[in-house]
Coordinates of N, CA and C in Angstrom, one line a residue:
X1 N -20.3 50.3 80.6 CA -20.9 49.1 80.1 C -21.2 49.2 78.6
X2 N -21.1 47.7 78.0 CA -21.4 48.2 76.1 C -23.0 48.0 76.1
X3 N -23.4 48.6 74.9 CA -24.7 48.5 74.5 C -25.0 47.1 74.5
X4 N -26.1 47.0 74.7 CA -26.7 45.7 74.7 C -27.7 45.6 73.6
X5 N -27.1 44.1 72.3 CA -27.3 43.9 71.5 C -28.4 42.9 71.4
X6 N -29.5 43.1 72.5 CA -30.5 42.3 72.0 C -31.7 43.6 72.2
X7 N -31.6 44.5 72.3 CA -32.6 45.5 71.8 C -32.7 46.4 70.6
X8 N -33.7 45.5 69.7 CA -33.6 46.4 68.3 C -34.6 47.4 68.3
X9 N -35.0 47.9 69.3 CA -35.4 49.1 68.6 C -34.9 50.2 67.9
X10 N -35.9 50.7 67.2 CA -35.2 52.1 65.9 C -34.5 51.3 65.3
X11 N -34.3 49.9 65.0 CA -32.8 49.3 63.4 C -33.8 49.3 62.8
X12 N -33.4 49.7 61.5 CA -33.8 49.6 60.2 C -34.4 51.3 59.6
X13 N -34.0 52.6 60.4 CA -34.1 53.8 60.1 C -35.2 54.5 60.1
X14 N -36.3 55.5 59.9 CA -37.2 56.0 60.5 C -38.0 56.2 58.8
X15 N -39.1 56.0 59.1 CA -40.2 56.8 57.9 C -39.8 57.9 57.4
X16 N -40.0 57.9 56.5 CA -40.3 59.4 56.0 C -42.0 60.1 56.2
X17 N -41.8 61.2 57.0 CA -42.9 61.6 57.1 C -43.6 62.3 56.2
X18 N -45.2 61.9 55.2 CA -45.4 62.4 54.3 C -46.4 63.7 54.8
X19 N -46.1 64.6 53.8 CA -46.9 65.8 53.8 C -48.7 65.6 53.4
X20 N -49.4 66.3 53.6 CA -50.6 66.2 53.7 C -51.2 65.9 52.2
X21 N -50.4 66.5 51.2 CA -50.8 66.4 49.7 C -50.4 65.1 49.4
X22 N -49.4 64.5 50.1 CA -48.9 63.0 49.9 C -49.9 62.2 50.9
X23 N -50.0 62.5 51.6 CA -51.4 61.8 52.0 C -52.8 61.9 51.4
X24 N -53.3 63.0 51.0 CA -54.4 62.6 50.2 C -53.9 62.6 48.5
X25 N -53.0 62.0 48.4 CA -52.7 61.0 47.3 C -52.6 62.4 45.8
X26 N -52.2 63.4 46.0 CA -51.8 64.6 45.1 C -50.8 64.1 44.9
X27 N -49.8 63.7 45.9 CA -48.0 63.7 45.7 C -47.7 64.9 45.4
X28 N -45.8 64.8 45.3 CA -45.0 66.1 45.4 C -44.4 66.0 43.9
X29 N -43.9 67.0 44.0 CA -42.8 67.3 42.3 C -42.0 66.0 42.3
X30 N -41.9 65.4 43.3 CA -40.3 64.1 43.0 C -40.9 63.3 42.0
X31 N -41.8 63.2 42.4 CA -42.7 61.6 41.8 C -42.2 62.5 40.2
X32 N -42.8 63.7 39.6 CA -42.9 63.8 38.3 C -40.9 64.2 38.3
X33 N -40.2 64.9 39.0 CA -38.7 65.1 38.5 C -38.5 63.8 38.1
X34 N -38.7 62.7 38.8 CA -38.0 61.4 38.3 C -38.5 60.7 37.0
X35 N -39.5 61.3 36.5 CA -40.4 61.1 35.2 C -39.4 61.5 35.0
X36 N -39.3 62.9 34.8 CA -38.6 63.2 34.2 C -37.0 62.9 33.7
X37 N -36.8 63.2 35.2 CA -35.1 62.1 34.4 C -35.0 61.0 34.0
X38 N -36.0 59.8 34.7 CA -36.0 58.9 33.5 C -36.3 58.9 32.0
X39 N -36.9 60.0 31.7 CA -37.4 60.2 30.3 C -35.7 60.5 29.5
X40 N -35.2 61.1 30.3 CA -34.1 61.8 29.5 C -32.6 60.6 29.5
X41 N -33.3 59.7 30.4 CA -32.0 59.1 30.3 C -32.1 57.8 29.4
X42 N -33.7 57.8 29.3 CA -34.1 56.7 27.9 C -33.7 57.1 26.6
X43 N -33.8 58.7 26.8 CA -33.7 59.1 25.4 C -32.3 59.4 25.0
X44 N -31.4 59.4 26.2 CA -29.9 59.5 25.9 C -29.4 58.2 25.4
X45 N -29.9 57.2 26.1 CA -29.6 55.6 25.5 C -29.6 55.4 24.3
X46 N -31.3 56.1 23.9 CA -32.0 55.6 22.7 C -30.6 56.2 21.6
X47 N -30.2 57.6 22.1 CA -29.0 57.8 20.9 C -28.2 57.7 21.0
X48 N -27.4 56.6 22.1 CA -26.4 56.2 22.1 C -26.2 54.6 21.4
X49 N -27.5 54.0 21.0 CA -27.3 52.9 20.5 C -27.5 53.1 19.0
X50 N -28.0 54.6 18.7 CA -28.3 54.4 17.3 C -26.9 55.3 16.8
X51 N -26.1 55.9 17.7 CA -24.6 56.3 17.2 C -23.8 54.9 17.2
X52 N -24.1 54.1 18.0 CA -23.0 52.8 18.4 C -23.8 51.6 16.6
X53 N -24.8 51.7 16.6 CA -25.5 50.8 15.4 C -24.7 51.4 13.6
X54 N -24.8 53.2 14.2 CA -24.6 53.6 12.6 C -22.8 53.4 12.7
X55 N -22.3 53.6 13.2 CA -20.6 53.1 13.5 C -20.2 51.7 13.0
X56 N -21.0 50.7 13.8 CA -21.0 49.6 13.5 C -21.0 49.4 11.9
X57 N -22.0 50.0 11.6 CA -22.3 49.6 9.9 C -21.5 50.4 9.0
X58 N -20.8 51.0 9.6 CA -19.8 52.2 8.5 C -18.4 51.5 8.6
X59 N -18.6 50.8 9.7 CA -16.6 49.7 10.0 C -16.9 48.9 9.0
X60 N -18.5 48.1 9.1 CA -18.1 46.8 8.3 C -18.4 47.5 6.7
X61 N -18.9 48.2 6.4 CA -19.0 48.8 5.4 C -17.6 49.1 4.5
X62 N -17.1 49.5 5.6 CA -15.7 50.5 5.1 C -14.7 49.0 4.6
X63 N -14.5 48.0 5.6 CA -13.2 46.9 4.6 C -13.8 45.9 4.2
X64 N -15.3 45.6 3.8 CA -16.2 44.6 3.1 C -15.8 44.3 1.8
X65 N -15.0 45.2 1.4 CA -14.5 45.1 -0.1 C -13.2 44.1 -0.8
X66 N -12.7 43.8 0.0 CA -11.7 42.8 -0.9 C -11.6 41.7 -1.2
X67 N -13.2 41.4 -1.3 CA -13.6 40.4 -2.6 C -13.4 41.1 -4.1
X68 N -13.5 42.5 -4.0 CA -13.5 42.6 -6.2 C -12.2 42.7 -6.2
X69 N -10.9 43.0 -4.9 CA -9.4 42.9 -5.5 C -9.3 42.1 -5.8
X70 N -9.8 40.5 -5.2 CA -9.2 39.3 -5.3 C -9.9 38.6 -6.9
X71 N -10.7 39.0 -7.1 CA -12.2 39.0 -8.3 C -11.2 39.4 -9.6
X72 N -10.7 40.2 -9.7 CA -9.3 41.2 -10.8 C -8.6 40.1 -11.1
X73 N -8.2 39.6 -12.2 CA -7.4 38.8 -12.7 C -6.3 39.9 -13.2
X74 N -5.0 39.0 -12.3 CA -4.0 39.6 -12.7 C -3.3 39.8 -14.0
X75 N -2.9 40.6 -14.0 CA -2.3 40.7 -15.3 C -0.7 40.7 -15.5
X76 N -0.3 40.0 -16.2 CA 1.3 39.2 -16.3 C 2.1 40.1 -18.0

């Protein structure tokens, strides 16, 4: 016979059982590892926008110039 679909007990997966330092509110290393990697992954950002900013300004930098060719009166 199939399972019968009008008993939900156990859907939706079990607690995590906390340890006693998590219970009196010390917490575990995760709490700070994830400090942690979020720290590192702000700060990987932070220089990926200031490599992607200094690029930016070196393209438009680099062909901004051909206003003084056109500025040159030719010579005949």
């Amino acid at each position: 016979m199939a399972k019968s679909r009008n008993n939900l007990l156990g859907v939706g997966g079990q607690r995590k059982k906390l340890s006693r330092a998590d219970q009196q509110g010390a917490g575990s290393a995760r709490g700070a590892d994830r400090k942690v990697a979020e720290d590192k992954k702000q700060e990987l950002v932070r220089k990926m926008r200031e490599r992607a900013e200094a690029q930016a300004a070196a393209t438009a930098a680099e062909p901004g110039e051909p206003g003084e060719q056109d500025a040159q009166p030719a010579q005949s």
